[in-house]
Coordinates of N, CA and C in Angstrom, one line a residue:
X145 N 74.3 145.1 90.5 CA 73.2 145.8 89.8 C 72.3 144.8 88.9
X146 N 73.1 143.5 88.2 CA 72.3 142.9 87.7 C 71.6 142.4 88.9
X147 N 71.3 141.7 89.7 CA 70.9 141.4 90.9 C 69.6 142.1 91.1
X148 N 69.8 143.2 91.3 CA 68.5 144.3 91.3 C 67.4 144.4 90.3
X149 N 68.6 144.3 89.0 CA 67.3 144.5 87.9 C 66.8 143.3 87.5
X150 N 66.9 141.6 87.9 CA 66.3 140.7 87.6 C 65.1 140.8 88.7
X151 N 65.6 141.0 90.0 CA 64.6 141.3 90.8 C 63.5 142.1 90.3
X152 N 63.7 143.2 90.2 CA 62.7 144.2 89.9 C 61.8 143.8 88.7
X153 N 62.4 142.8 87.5 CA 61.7 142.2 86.4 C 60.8 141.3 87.1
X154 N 61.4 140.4 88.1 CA 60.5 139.4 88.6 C 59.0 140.5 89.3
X155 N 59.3 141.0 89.9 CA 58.5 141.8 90.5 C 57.1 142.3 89.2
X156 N 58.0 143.0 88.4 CA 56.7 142.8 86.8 C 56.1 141.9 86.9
X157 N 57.0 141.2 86.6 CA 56.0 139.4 86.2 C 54.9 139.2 86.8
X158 N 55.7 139.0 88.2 CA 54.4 139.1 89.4 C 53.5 140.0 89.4
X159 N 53.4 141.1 89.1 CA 52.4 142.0 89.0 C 51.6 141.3 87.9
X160 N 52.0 141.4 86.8 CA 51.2 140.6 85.6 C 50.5 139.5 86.0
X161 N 51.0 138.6 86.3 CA 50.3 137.3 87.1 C 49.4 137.9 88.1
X162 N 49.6 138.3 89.3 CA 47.9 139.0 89.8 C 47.0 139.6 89.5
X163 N 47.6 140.5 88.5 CA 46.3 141.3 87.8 C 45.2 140.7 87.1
X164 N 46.2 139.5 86.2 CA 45.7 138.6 85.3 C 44.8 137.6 85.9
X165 N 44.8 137.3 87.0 CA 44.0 136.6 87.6 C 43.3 136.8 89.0
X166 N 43.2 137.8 89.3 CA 42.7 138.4 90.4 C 41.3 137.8 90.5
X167 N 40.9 138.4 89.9 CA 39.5 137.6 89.3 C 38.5 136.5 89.4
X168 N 39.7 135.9 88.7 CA 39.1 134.2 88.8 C 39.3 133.5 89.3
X169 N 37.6 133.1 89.0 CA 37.1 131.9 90.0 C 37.6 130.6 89.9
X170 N 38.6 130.1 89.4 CA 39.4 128.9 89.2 C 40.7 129.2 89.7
X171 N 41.3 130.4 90.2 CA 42.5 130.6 91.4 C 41.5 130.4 92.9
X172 N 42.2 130.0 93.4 CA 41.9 129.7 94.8 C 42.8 130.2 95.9
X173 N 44.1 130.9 95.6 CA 45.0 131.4 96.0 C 46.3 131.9 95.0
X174 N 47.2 132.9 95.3 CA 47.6 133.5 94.5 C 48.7 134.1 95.5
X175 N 50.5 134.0 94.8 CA 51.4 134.7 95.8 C 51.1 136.3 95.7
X176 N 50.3 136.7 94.7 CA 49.9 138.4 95.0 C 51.3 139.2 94.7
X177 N 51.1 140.4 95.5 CA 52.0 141.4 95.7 C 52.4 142.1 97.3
X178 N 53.6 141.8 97.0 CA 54.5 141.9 98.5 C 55.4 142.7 98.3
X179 N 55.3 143.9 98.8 CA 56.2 144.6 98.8 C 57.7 144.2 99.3
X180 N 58.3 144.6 98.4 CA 59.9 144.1 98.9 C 60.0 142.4 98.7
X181 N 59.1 141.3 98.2 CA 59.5 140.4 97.9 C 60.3 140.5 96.3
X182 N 61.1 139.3 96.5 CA 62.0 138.8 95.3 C 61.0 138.3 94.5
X183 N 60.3 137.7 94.5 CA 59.9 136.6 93.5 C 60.5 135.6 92.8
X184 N 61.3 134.9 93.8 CA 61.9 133.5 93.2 C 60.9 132.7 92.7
X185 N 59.7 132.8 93.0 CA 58.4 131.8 92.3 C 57.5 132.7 92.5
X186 N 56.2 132.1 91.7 CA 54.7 132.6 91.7 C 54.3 131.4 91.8
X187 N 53.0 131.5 92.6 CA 52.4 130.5 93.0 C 51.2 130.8 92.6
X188 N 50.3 129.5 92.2 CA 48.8 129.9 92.5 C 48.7 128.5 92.7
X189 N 47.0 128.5 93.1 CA 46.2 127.2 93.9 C 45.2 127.6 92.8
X190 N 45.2 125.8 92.4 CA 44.2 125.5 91.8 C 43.3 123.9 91.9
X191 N 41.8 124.0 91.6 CA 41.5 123.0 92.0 C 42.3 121.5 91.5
X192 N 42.3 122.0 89.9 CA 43.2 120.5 89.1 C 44.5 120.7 88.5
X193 N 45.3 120.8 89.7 CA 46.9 121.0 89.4 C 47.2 120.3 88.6
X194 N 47.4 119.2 89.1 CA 47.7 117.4 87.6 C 47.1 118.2 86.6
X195 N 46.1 118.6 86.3 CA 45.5 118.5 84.7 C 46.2 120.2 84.4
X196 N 46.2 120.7 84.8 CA 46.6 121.8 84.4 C 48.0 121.9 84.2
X197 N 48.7 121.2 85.2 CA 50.6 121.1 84.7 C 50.3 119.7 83.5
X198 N 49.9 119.4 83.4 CA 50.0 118.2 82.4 C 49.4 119.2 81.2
X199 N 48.5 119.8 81.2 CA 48.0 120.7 80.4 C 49.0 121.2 79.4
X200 N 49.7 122.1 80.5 CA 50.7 123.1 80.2 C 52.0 122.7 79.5
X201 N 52.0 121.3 80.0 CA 53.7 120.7 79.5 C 53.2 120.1 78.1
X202 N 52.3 120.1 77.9 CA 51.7 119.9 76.2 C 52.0 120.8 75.3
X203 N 51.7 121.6 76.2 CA 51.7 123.3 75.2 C 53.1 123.9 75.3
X204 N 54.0 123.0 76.1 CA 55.8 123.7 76.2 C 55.4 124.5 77.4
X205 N 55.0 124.8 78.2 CA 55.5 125.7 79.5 C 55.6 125.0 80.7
X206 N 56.6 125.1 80.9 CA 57.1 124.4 82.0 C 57.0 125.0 83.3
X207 N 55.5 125.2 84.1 CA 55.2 124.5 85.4 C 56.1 123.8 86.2
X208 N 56.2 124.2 87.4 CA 56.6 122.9 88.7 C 55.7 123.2 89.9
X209 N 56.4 122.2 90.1 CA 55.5 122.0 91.6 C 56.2 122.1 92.9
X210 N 56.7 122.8 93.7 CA 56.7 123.0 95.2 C 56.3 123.4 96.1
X211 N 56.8 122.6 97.4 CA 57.3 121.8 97.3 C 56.8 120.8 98.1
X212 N 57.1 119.8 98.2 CA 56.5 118.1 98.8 C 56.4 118.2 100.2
X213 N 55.4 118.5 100.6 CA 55.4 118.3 102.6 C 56.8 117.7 102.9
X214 N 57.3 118.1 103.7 CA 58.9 117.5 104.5 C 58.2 116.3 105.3
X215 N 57.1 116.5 106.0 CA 57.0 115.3 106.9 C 56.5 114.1 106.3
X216 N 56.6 114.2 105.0 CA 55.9 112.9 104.2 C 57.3 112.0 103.2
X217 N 58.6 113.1 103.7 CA 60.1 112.4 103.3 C 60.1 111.2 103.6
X218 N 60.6 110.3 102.7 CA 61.5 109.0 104.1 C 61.8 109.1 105.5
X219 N 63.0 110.4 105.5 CA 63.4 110.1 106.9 C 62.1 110.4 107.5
X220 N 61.5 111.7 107.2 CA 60.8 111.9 108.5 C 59.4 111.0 108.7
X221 N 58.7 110.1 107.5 CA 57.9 109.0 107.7 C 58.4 107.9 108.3
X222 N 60.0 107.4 108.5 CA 60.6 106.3 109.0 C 60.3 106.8 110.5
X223 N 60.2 107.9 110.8 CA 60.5 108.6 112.6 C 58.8 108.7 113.1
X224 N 57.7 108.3 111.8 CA 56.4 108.2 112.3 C 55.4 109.3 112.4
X225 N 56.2 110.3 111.0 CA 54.9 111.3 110.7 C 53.8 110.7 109.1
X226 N 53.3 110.7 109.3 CA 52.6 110.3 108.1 C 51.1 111.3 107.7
X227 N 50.7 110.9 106.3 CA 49.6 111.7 105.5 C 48.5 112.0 106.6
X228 N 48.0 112.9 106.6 CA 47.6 113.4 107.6 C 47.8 114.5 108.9
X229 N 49.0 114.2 109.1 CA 49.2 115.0 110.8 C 49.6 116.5 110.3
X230 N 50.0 116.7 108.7 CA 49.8 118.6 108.5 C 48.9 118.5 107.4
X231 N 47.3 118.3 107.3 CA 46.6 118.0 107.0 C 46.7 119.7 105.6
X232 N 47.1 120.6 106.4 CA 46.9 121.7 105.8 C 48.2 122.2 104.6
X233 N 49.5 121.8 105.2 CA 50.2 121.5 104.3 C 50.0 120.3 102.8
X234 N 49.3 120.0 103.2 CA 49.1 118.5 102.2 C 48.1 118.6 101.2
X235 N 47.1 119.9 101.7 CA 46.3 120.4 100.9 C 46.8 121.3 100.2
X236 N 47.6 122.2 100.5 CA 48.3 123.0 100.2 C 49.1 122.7 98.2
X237 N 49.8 121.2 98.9 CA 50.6 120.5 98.0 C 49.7 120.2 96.8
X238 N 48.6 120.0 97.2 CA 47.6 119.3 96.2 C 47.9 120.1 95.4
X239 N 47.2 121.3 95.4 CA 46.4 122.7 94.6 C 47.4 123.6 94.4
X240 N 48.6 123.5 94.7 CA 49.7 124.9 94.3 C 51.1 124.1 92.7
X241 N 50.7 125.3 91.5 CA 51.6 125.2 91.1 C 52.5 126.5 90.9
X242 N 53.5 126.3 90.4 CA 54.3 127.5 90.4 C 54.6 128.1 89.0
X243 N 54.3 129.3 88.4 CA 54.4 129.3 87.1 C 55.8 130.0 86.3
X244 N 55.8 129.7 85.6 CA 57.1 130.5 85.0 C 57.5 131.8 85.6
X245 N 58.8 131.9 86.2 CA 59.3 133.1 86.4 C 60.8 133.3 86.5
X246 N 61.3 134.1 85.6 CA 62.7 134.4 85.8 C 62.5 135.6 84.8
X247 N 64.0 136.2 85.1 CA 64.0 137.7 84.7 C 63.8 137.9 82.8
X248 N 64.3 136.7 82.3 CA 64.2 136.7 80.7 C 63.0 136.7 80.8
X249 N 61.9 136.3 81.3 CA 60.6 135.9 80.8 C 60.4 137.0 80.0
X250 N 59.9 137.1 78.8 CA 59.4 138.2 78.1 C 57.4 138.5 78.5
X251 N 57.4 139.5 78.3 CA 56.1 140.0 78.0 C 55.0 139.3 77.3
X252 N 55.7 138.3 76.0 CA 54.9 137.8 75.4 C 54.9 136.1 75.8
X253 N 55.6 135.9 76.0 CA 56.3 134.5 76.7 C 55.0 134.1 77.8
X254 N 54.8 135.3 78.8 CA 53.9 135.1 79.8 C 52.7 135.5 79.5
X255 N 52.2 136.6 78.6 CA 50.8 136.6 77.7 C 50.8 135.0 77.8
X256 N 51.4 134.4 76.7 CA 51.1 133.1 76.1 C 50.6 132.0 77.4
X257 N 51.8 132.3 78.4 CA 51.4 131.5 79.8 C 49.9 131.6 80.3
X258 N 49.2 132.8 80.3 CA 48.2 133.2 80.9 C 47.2 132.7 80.4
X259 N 47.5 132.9 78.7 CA 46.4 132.7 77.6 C 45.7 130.9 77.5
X260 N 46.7 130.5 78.3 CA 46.7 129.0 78.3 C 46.0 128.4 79.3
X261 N 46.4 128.8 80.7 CA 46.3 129.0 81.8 C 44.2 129.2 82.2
X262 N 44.0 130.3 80.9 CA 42.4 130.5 81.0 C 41.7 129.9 80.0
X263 N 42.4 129.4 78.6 CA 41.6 128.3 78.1 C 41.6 127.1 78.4
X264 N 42.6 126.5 79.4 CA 42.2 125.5 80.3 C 41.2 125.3 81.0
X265 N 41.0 126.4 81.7 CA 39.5 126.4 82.5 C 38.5 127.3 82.0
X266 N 38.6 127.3 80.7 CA 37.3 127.8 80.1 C 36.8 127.0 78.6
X267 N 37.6 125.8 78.8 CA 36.8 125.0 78.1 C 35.8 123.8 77.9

């Protein structure tokens, strides 16, 4: 049952997070709402990922980033894939960060996320 009810929290979250930025013109993509997804992450695409996770880890919210094209690993650059051949994954990588999500997140925790998130690009 716990299992369910973290899920179902994450699921808020997510809602919060799309609503909150549905909108704007500085998301470029957004994981949305999926019925029946978990929400082990939230995603959005933005033009200046670097500046905005470097942003964020100033202000304490800890951002990440996934995940790294596979064909740009060691092994699989040793075997002769390189930058370029999933052109679209790689763009992908640029512009997507992942923002806070787990079941504790509070209500006000992720206010604070969001509030940050749009004085970044509205200053």
């Amino acid at each position: 049952s716990r299992a369910e009810e973290g899920i179902e929290r994450r699921r808020e979250i997510a809602a919060n997070y799309y609503s909150a930025f549905k909108e704007c013109s500085f998301i470029k993509g957004q994981s949305g709402i999926v019925e029946g997804h978990a929400y082990h992450l939230y995603v959005i695409e933005v033009e200046d990922r670097l500046g905005l996770y470097n942003y964020l880890r100033e202000n304490k919210i800890f951002a990440q980033i996934h995940y790294f094209p596979c064909h740009l690993m060691p092994y699989y650059k040793n075997i002769g894939w390189k930058e370029g051949d999933l052109s679209y994954a790689e763009k992908y990588y640029k512009h997507c960060i992942s923002l806070p999500m787990y079941p504790s997140l509070s209500n006000q925790e992720q206010e604070h996320v969001i509030t940050k998130i749009f004085k970044y690009y509205n200053e």
